[in-house]
Each structure stands twice: as structure tokens, then as C-alpha cells.
Coordinates of C-alpha atoms in Angstrom, one line a residue:
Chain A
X129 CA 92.9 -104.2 147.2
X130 CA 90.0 -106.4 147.0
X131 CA 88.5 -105.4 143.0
X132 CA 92.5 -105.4 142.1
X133 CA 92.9 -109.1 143.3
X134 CA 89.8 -109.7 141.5
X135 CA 90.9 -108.7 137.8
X136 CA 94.1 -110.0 137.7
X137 CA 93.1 -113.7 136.0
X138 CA 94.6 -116.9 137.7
X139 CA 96.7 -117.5 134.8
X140 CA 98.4 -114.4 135.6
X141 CA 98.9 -115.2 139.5
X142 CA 99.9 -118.6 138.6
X143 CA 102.7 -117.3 136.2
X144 CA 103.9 -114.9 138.7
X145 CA 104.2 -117.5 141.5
X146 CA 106.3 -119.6 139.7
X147 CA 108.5 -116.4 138.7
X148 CA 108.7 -115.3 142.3
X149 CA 109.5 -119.0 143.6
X150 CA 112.5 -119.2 141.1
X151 CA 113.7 -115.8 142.3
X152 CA 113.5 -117.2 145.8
X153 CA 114.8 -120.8 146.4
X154 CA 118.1 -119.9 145.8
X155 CA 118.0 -117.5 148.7
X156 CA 116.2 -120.3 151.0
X157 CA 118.3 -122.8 149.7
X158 CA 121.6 -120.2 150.8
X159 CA 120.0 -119.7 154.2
X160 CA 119.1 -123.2 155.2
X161 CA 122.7 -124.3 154.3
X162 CA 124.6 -121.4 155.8
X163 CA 125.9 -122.1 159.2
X164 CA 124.2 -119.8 161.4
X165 CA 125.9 -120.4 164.7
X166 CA 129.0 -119.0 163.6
X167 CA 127.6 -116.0 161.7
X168 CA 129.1 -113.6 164.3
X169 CA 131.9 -114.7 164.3
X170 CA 132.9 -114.7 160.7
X171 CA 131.1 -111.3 160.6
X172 CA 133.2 -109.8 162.9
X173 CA 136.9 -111.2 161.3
X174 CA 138.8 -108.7 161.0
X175 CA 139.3 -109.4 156.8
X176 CA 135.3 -109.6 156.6
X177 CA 134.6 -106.2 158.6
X178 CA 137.7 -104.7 156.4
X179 CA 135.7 -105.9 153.3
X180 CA 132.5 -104.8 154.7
X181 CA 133.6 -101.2 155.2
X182 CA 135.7 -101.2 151.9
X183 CA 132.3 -102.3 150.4
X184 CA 130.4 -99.8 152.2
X185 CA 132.7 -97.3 151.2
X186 CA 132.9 -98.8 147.3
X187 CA 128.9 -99.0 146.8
X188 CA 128.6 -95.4 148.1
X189 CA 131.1 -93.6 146.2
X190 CA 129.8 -95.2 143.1
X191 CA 126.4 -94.3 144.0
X192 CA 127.7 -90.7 144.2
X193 CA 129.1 -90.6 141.0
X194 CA 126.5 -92.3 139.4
X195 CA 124.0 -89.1 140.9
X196 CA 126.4 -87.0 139.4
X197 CA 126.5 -88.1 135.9
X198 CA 123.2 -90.2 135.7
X199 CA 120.8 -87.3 136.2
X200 CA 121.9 -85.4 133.5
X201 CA 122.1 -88.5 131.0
X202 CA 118.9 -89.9 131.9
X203 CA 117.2 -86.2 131.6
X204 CA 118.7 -86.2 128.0
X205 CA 117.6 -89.5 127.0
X206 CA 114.4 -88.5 127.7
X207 CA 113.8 -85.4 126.7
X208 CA 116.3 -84.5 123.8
X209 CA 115.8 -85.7 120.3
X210 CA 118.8 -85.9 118.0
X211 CA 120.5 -88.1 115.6
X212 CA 122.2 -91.3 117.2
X213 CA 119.9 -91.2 120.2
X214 CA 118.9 -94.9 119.6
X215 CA 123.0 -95.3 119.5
X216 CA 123.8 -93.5 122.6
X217 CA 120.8 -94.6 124.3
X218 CA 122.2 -98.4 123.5
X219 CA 125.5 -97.3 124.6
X220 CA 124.2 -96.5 128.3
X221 CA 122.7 -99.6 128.5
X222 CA 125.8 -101.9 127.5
X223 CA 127.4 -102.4 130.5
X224 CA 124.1 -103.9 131.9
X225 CA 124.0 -106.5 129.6
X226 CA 127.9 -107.1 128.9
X227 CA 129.3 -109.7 130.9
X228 CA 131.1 -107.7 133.5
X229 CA 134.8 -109.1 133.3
X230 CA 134.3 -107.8 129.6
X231 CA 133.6 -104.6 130.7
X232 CA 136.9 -104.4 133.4
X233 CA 138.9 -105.6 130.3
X234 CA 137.5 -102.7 128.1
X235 CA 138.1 -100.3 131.1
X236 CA 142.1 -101.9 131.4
X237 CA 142.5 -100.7 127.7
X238 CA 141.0 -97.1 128.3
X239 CA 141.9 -96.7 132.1
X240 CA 144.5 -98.9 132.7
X241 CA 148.5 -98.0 132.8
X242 CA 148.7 -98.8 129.0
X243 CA 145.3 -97.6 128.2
X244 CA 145.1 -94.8 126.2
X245 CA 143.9 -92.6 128.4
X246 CA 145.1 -94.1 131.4
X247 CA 148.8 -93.4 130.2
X248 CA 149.1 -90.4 130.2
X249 CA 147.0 -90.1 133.3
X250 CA 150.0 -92.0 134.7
X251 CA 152.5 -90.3 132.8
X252 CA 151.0 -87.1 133.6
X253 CA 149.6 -87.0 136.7
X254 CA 151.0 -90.0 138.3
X255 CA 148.0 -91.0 139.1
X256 CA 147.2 -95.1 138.6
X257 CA 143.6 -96.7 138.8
X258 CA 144.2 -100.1 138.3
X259 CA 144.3 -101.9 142.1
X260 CA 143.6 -98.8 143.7
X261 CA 140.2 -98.5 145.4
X262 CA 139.2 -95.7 143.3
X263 CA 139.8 -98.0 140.3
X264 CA 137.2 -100.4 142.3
X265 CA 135.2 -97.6 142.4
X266 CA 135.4 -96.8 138.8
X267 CA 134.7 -100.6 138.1
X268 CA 131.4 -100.6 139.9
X269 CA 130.5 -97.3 138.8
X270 CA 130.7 -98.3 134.8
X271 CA 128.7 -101.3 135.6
X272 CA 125.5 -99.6 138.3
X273 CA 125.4 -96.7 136.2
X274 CA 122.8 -98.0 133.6
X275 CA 120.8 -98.5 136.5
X276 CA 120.5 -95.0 137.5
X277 CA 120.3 -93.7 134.1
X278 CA 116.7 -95.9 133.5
X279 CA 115.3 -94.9 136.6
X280 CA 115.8 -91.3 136.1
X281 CA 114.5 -91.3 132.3
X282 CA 111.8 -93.7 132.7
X283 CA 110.6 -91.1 135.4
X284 CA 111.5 -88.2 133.3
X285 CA 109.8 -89.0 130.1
X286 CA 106.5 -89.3 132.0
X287 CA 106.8 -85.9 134.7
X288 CA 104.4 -83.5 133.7
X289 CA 105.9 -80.5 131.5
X290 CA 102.9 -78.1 132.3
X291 CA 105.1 -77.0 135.5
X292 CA 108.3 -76.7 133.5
X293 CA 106.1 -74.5 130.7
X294 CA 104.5 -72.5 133.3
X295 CA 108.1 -71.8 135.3
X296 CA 109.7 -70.7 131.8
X297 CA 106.5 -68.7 130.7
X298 CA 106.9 -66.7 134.2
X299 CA 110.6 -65.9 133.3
X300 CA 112.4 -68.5 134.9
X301 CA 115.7 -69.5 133.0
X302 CA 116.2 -72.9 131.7
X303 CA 118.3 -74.3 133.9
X304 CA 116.6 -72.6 137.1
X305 CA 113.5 -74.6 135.8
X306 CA 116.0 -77.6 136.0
X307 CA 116.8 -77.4 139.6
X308 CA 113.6 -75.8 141.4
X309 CA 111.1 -77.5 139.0
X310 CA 112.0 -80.5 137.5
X311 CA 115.0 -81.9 140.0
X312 CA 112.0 -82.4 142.6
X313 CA 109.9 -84.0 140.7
X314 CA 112.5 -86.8 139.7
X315 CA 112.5 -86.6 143.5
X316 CA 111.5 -90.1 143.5
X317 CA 113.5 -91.7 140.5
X318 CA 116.7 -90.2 141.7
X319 CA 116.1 -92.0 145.1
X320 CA 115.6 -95.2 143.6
X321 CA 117.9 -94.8 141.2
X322 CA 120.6 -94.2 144.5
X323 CA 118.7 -97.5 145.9
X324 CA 119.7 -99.8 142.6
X325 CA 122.9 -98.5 141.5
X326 CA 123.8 -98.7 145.0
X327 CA 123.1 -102.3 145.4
X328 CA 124.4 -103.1 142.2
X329 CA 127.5 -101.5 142.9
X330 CA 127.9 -103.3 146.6
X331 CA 127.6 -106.7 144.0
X332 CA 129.8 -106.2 141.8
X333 CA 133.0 -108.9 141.0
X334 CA 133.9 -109.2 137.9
X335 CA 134.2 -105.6 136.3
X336 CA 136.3 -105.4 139.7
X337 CA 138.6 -108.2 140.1
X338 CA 139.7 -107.2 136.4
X339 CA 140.1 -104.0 136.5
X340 CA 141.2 -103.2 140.5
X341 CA 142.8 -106.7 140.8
X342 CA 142.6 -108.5 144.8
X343 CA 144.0 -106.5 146.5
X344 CA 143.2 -107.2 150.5
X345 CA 143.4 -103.6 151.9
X346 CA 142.6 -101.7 148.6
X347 CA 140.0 -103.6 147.1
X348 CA 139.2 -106.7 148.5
X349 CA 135.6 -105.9 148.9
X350 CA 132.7 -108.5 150.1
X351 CA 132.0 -110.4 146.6
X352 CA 135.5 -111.1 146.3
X353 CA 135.7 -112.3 149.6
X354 CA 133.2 -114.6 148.8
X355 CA 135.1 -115.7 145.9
X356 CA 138.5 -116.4 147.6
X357 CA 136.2 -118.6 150.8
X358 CA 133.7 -120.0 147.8
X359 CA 137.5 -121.8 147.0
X360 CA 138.7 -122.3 150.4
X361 CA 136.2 -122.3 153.2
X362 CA 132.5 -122.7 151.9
X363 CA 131.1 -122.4 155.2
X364 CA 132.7 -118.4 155.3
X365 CA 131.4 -118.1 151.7
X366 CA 128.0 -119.0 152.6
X367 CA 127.9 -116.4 155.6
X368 CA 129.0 -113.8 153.6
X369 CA 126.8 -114.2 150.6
X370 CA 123.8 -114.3 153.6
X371 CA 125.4 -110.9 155.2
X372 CA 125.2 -109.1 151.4
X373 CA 121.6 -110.7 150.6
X374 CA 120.5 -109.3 154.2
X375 CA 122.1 -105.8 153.0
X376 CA 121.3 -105.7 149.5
X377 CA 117.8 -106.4 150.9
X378 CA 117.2 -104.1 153.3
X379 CA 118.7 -101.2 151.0
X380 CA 116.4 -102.6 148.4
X381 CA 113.0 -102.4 150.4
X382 CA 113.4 -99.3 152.3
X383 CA 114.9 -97.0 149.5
X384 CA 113.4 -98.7 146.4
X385 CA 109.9 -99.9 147.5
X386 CA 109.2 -96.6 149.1
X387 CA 110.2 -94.5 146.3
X388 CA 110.2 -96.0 142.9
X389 CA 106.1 -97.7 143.1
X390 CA 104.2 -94.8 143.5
X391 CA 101.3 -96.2 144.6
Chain B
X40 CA 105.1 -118.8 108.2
X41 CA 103.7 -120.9 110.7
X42 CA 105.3 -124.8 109.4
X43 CA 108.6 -122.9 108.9
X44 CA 108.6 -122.1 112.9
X45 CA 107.2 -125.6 113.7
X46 CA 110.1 -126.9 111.0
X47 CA 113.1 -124.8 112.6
X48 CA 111.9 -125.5 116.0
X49 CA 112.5 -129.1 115.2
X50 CA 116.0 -129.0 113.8
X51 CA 117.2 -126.8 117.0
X52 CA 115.6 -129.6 119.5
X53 CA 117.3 -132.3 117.1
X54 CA 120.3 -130.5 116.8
X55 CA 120.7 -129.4 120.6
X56 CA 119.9 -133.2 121.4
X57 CA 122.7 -134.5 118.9
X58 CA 125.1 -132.1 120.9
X59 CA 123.9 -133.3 123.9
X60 CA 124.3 -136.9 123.4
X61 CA 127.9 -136.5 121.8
X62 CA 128.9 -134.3 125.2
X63 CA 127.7 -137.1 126.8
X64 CA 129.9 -139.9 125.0
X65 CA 132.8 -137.5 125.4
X66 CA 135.1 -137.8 128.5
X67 CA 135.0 -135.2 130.3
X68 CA 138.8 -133.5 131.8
X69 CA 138.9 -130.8 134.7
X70 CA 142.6 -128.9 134.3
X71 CA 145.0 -126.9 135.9
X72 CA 145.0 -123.3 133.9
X73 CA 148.7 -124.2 133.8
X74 CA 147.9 -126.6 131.8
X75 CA 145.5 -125.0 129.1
X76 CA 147.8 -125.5 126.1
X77 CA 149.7 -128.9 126.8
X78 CA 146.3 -130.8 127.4
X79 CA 144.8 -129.3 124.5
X80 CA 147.4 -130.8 122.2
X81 CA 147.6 -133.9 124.4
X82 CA 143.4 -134.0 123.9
X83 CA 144.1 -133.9 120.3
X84 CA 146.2 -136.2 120.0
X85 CA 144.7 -139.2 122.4
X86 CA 141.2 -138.1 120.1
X87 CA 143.2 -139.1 116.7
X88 CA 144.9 -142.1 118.3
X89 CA 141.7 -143.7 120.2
X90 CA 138.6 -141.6 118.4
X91 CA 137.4 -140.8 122.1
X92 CA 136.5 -137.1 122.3
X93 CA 137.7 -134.8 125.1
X94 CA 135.7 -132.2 126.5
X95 CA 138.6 -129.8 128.7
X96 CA 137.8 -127.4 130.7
X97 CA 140.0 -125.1 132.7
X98 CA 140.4 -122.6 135.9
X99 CA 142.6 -122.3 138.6
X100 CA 142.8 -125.5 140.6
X101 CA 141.4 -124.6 143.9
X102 CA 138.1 -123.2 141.1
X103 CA 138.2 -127.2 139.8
X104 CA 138.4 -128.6 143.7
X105 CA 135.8 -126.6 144.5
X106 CA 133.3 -127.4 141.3
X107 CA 134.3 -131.1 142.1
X108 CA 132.7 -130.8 145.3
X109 CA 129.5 -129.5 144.5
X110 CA 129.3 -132.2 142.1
X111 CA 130.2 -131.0 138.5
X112 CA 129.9 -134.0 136.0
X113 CA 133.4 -134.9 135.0
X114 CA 135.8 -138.1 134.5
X115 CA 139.3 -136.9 135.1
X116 CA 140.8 -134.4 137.0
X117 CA 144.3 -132.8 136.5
X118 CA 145.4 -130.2 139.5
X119 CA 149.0 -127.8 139.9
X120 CA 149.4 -129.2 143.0
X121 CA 148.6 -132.1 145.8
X122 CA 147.8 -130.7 148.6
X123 CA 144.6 -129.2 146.5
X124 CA 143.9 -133.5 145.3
X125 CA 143.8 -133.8 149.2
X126 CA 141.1 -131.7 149.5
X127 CA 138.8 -132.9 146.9
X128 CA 139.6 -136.2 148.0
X129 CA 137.9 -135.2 151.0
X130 CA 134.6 -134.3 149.4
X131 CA 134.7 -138.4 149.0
X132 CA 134.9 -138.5 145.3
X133 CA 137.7 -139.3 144.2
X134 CA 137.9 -143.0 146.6
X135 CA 138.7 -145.3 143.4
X136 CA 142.6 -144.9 143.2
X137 CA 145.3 -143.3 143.8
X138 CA 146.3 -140.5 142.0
X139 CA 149.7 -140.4 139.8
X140 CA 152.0 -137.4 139.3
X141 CA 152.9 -136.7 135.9
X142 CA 154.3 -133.3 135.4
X143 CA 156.3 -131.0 137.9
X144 CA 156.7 -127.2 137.6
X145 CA 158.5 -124.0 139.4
X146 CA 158.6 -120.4 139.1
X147 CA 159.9 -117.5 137.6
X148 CA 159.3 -113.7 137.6
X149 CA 158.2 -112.5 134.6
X150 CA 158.1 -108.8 133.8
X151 CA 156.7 -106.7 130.4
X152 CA 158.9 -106.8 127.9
X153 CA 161.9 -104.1 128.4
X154 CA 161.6 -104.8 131.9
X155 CA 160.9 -101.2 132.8
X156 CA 160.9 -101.6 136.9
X157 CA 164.4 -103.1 136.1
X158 CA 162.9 -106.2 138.8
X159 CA 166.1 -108.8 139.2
X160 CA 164.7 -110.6 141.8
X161 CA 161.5 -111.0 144.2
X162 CA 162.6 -108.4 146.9
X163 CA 162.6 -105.8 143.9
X164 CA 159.0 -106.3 143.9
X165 CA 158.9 -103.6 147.0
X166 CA 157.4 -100.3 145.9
X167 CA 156.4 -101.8 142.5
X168 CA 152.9 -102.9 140.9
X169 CA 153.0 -106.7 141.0
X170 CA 150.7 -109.4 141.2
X171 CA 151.4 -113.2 142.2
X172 CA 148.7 -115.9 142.4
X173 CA 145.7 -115.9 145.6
X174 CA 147.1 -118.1 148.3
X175 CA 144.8 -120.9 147.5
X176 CA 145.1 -121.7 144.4
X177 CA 149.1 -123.7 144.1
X178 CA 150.7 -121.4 142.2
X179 CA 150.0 -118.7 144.8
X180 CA 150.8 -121.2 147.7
X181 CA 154.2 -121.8 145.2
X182 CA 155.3 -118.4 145.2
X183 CA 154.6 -117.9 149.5
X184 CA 156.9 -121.1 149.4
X185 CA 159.4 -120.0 147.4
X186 CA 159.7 -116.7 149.3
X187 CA 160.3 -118.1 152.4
X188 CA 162.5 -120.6 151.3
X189 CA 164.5 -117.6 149.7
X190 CA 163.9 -115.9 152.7
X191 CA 162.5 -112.7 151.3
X192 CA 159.9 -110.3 152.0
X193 CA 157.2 -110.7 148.3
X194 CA 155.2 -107.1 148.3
X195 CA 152.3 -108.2 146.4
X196 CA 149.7 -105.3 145.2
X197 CA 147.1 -108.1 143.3
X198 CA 146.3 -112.0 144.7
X199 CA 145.0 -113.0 141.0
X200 CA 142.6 -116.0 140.9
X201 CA 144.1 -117.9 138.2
X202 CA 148.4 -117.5 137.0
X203 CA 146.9 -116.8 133.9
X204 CA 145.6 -113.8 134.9
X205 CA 148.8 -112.7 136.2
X206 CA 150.3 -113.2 132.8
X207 CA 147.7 -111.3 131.3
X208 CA 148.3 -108.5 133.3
X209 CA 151.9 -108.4 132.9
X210 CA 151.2 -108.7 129.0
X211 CA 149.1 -106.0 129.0
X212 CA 152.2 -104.0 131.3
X213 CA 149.7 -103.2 134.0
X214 CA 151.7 -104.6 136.3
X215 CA 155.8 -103.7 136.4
X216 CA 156.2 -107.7 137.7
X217 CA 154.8 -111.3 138.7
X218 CA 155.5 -114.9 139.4
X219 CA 154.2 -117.4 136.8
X220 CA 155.1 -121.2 135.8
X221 CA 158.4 -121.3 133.6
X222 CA 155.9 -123.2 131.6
X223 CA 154.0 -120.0 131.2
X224 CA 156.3 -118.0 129.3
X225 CA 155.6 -116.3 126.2
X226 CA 157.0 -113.8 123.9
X227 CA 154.7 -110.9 125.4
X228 CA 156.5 -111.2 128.1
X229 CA 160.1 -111.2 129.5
X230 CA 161.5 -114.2 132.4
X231 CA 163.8 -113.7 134.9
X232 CA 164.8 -116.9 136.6
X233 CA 165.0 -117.2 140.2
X234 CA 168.5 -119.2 141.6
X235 CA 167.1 -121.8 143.4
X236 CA 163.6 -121.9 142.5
X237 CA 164.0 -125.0 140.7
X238 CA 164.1 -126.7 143.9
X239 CA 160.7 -125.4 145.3
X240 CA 158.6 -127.3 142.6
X241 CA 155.0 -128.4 142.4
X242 CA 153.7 -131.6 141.4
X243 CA 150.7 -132.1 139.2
X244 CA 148.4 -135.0 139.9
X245 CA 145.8 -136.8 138.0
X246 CA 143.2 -138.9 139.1
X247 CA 139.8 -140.5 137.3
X248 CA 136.7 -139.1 139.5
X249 CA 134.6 -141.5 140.4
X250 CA 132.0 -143.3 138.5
X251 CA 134.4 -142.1 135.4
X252 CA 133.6 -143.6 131.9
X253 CA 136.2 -146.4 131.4
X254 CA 138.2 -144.3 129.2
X255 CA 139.3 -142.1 131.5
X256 CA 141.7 -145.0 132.6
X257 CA 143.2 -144.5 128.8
X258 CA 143.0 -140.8 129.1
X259 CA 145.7 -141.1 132.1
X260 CA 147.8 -143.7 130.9
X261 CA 148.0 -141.7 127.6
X262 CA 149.6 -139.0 129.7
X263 CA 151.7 -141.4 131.5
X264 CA 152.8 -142.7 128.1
X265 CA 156.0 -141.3 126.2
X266 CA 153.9 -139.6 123.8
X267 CA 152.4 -137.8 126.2
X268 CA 155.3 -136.9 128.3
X269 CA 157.0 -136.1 125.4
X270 CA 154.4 -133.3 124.7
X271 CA 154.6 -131.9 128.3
X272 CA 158.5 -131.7 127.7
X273 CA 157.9 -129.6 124.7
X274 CA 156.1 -127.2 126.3
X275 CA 159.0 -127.4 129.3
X276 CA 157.1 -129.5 132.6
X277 CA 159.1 -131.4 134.2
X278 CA 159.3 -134.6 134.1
X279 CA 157.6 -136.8 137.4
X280 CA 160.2 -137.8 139.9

């Protein structure tokens, strides 16, 4: 620890303080304000703990399908090579850097009622996303899925292949390599990836008041909450925001700081 | 390479504090979404007639009340309703005067064009998609109003944050019906009056913030004024009572 605090230069430790206390005041300035005597309370309304569990169960379906469909992207974009990689790989990233209402309109006009798949989902099916909690699901799982996808190809693109060559050499079909080789060794990046899209997910307000609407039982989960009190009662807005930093934190330390620096 | 950086880097701080110091001679107007296309024309119109720019900006009311209160620079403030004015007039910023009503405004249900829930009034909304406005912004305390002074149960499946987002959503035929302002009609999308809903109106007020440049005394009178209540006849407010 010692020698490593050594050759860092002051510079360096003086840049990253300033980063660090810009990242933080916010969050003191949230919790010195935030009435804490009635945190309780508020918690335990019965809208809040609604929105809590439909957040809870929001942030973790999302996660889910973000496993499901981010291992398989992130492996590609790591270890395929083909024309329009750049483009796809782009692609993936957009909805981290598109402003999120954006990307609940885009997902009206593909998903929605009159999109043009969502039509003849409707029309078909009968099935209708839009202010459904599924579509709140879908909402935050467009928007924490870039988040997964980086962890597991960032991971990817440095794992050791002699294990993958030496399981294939031995017989071992492609994808049997896949799931007894490789899966465990993105053992890590998949867990963090869980950790961040997870968070991201539980965070998420505008892809979802677009697209799934405010709907109190179906999707009314705790950043729109936040929203209707931020209008209304400040005082319940400020307790919320402190309830999701406390969660977002924990989730964030214990899954990502364990698994994603491999120190 | 070098003295074109150093040259460009000057023009932007020039140019960013030219646009900074004209924002700053502008006057500064908070609005109602409702009233996103009236104000722009009034704007216009007070700019050519006095030269005094207008900077508008717009959200739902209870989103202005609430950005009034933490402080947002700005010189007038124009909400849907009063009850909303109250509130801000709490925060202790808006001591100067008394505020003035200058438009009213009522409901209707407006549907995608076709009509395809075949909705004729607000207890059709039952078993259909429909959004009305979030109780606390006016048009959504409006349309709990107007149910209960029609005595009827309103199934609502979205609380929208602004009644523009409830247009858009009928526009777009996501939802089968909603409740906007009559002033919020278009041609995307089809109204069905309410009987009696003209009676359950809101009342727009407008007050100078304090600490407001001295023009947005003008700004207010020029709403007041004929011209300006002409203008929020042609796009169908009502007139103050």
C-alpha cells in the first residue's frame, strides 16, 4: 500500500480529490437537508413501500434480462470481428448516452400500441407494454443494458484464451467451451455487470415515465415518486432520494467493489 | 495550429459572453405548458412593440412552483391555476403584489382521431387506456374537480406530468382517451365536449417575482392589454371574470 501511495504524484491525488469531492457534496448536501426524524415514517407509507417493492421488482427483472441478452452481446463484441462492428458496437452504447426520455419516445414508436412492432403485438397477441409494468421493465432494461454489455466485454477481451484453446484441442465443442470454460471466468464481470445494470435500472425516470406512463400500482416506481413529492412535498422527496442513494449504495459496494477491481 | 486554438478559444469565450449578457438584459417568463403557444406569439409581439427580449420557458405549473422555490432566476411567472400561485407565494417570493388573472380555461376529452374506444363521456374511460394530468399539477387537480362535480367515477391508467404529455400520447393513439384544455386541441386529435364542464374552470394568474427587472411590469400589462387578450382569444382562453 505504502510504495503505491508513493508513486502516484501529488498532482494526481490533488486532481482526484477534487473529482471525488464534486461526486460527493451533492450527497452531503441531500443528507444534511433531508429530514431525518420522519424517515420512517415516510418509508413505511403505504405508496412509498408500494414503490419500493415495484422498484425492487423493476431493477431485478431488468437485471435478468440484461444477463440474458448482455452475455452473449458483450462476448461478441469482444471476440468476433466482422464488418459494422464499430456500428453495432456504437449501437449498444446509445442508450447510455441518449438522453433517456429520447430513448422511451424511440421505444413508443417500436413498442408502443402504434409502434410498428408493438401493433401487431397488440393486434396479435393482445398483449400492450405501454403502462404496464413489463413495459417499465422494458424501459429500464433498454437503458442498464449498455452497462452490462461493457462489463462483460471489457472482461472478455482480456480472459486468457490458452484455457478455451486447450478445452477445444481436448475435444470439447464450441459452445461446451462457452459454458464450462469461459462462463466462469467472466465469473466476475457478469456479477458486476448484475451490480451496475441493476442500479441503473432501480434509477431510471425518464425512459420510464415515457414509455410506461405514472401509473401508481403498475409503475409508479421510487424515482417517479420522487418526481411527483420533488412537486408537492420536498420533504418526502428528499427522503426518498436518501432511501435510493442508501440502496443504490449498498448494491454498489457489496456486488461491484467485490467483483469488478480484482485486486 | 497553435494561434488558431488560442484564436477560436477566444471567439467562443467572446461569443458565450455576448449570449450571456443579452440573456441577462432579457426578461425572463416562467409558463404554464398550457400556455406554450399563446405566450410565444404574445412574446413576439411585446418584443416588436417594446424591443425587450423574452426568454419563455415552460413545464407543468406545479414543475415552475417548485423551480421558483429553489430559486431559479426569473421575472414573471404565469401558472394554470391559483391555488399553485399560493404555494409559491409561500416560498416568500413573490411578496411585491398581488397577482392578476388574465385567462380562464376548462376541459374536454380528447380522443385519437376516429375515436376508436367510441369514449362519449368520462365514465367511458372504465376498461380503456387513458391518461389525465398528475394530481398536482392544475389540470390534473381540474379533471378530479370536474369528476366529482359530474359525479363520476375517472379510471385513469397514466397521471402524466405535464397536459401536454397527455396530448402527445393521445396523438400518438397510445392511449384510447384523456382530458386536456379546450385550448389544447389540435387536428391530431379529436374533442368531445363535456356538458357542464365549462362551469368547472381554472384561472390563470400572473405575477412579477420579486426583484423583477422593471419591465416585467410591461410584460403583464401587455397581457392585460387588448392586444394581448385578443391573442389568448384566438387561441380560445377565456376571457378573466
Amino acid at each position: 500500500m505504502e510504495t503505491q501511495h508513493n508513486s502516484v504524484p501529488k498532482t494526481i491525488w490533488a486532481g482526484a480529490s477534487i473529482g471525488f469531492i464534486f461526486l460527493l457534496v451533492p450527497f452531503v448536501g441531500l443528507s444534511q437537508r433531508a429530514p431525518w426524524s420522519s424517515f420512517v415514517q415516510i418509508v413505511t407509507e403505504e405508496t412509498v413501500l408500494r414503490s419500493i417493492s415495484l422498484s425492487m421488482i423493476v431493477a431485478t427483472c431488468s437485471a435478468f434480462i440484461c444477463l440474458i441478452l448482455g452475455i452473449p452481446l458483450g462476448w461478441i463484441l469482444a471476440k468476433a470481428d466482422f464488418r459494422g462492428l464499430k456500428l453495432v458496437r456504437a449501437i449498444v452504447l446509445l442508450p447510455m448516452v441518449l438522453p433517456p426520455v429520447a430513448g422511451g419516445t424511440a421505444l413508443l414508436f417500436a413498442l408502443g400500441r402504434k409502434g410498428f412492432i408493438g401493433e401487431h403485438l397488440d393486434s396479435w397477441f393482445g398483449v400492450t407494454l405501454p403502462f404496464t409494468t413489463a413495459g417499465a421493465v422494458l424501459a429500464a432494461s433498454f437503458v442498464s443494458l449498455p452497462f452490462f454489455v461493457l462489463s462483460i466485454e471489457s472482461s472478455a477481451t482480456q480472459l486468457d484464451s490458452r484455457l478455451e484453446e486447450a478445452s477445444l484441442n481436448l475435444g470439447a465443442s464450441p459452445i461446451r467451451t462457452f459454458f464450462t470454460i469461459s462462463l466462469p471466468l467472466l465469473r466476475n464481470a457478469i456479477m458486476a455487470g448484475i451490480a451496475l445494470s441493476w442500479a441503473r435500472a432501480l434509477g431510471e425516470f425518464g425512459a420510464t415515465i415515457t414509455f410506461a406512463g405514472d401509473n401508481p400500482d403498475q409503475t409508479r416506481t421510487l424515482p417517479l415518486q420522487l418526481f411527483v413529492a420533488l412537486e408537492t412535498n420536498p420533504e418526502r422527496a428528499m427522503i426518498i432520494g436518501v432511501l435510493m442513494v442508501m440502496i443504490s449504495l449498498s448494491v454498489l459496494v457489496t456486488l461491484r467493489g467485490n467483483w469488478l477491481v480484482q485486486k | 495550429m497553435k494561434l488558431f486554438i488560442h484564436v477560436s478559444l477566444g471567439v467562443i469565450l467572446l461569443m458565450s459572453g455576448l449570449s450571456c449578457s443579452e440573456s441577462d438584459s432579457s426578461l425572463r417568463v416562467l409558463a404554464a405548458s398550457s400556455l406554450t403557444e399563446v405566450f410565444q406569439e404574445i412574446a413576439s409581439e411585446f418584443e416588436k412593440d417594446t424591443g425587450i427580449q423574452v426568454t419563455l420557458s415552460f413545464a407543468g405549473s406545479s414543475s415552475l412552483a417548485a423551480q421558483i422555490e429553489d430559486g431559479a432566476p426569473a421575472d414573471v411567472i404565469a401558472l394554470a391555476d391559483e391555488e399553485t400561485l399560493t404555494r409559491v407565494k409561500q416560498s416568500g417570493r413573490l411578496t411585491q403584489q398581488e397577482e392578476i388573472i388574465f385567462a380562464t380555461n376548462y376541459l374536454a376529452i380528447a380522443t385519437p382521431i376516429g375515436n376508436p374506444a367510441s369514449i362519449g363521456n368520462i365514465s367511458d374511460f372504465k376498461g380503456n387506456i387513458t391518461a389525465v394530468c398528475s394530481e398536482q399539477v392544475p389540470c390534473g387537480h381540474l379533471a378530479n374537480e370536474l369528476a366529482s362535480f359530474l359525479k363520476v367515477e375517472m379510471e385513469v391508467t397514466t397521471w402524466e406530468p405535464n397536459v401536454r404529455s397527455v396530448r402527445t400520447k393521445i396523438e400518438l393513439g397510445e392511449v384510447d382517451a384523456g382530458l386536456i384544455y379546450v385550448t389544447d386541441a389540435t387536428n391530431q386529435v379529436e374533442i368531445i365536449s363535456i356538458k357542464g364542464s365549462e362551469s368547472v374552470k381554472t384561472k390563470y394568474p400572473i405575477a412579477a417575482v420579486d426583484n423583477a427587472k422593471p419591465s416585467a411590469k410591461d410584460f403583464i400589462d401587455y397581457v392585460l392589454s387588448p392586444n394581448g387578450q385578443e391573442t389568448l382569444e384566438h387561441f380560445r382562453f377565456g376571457a378573466p371574470q
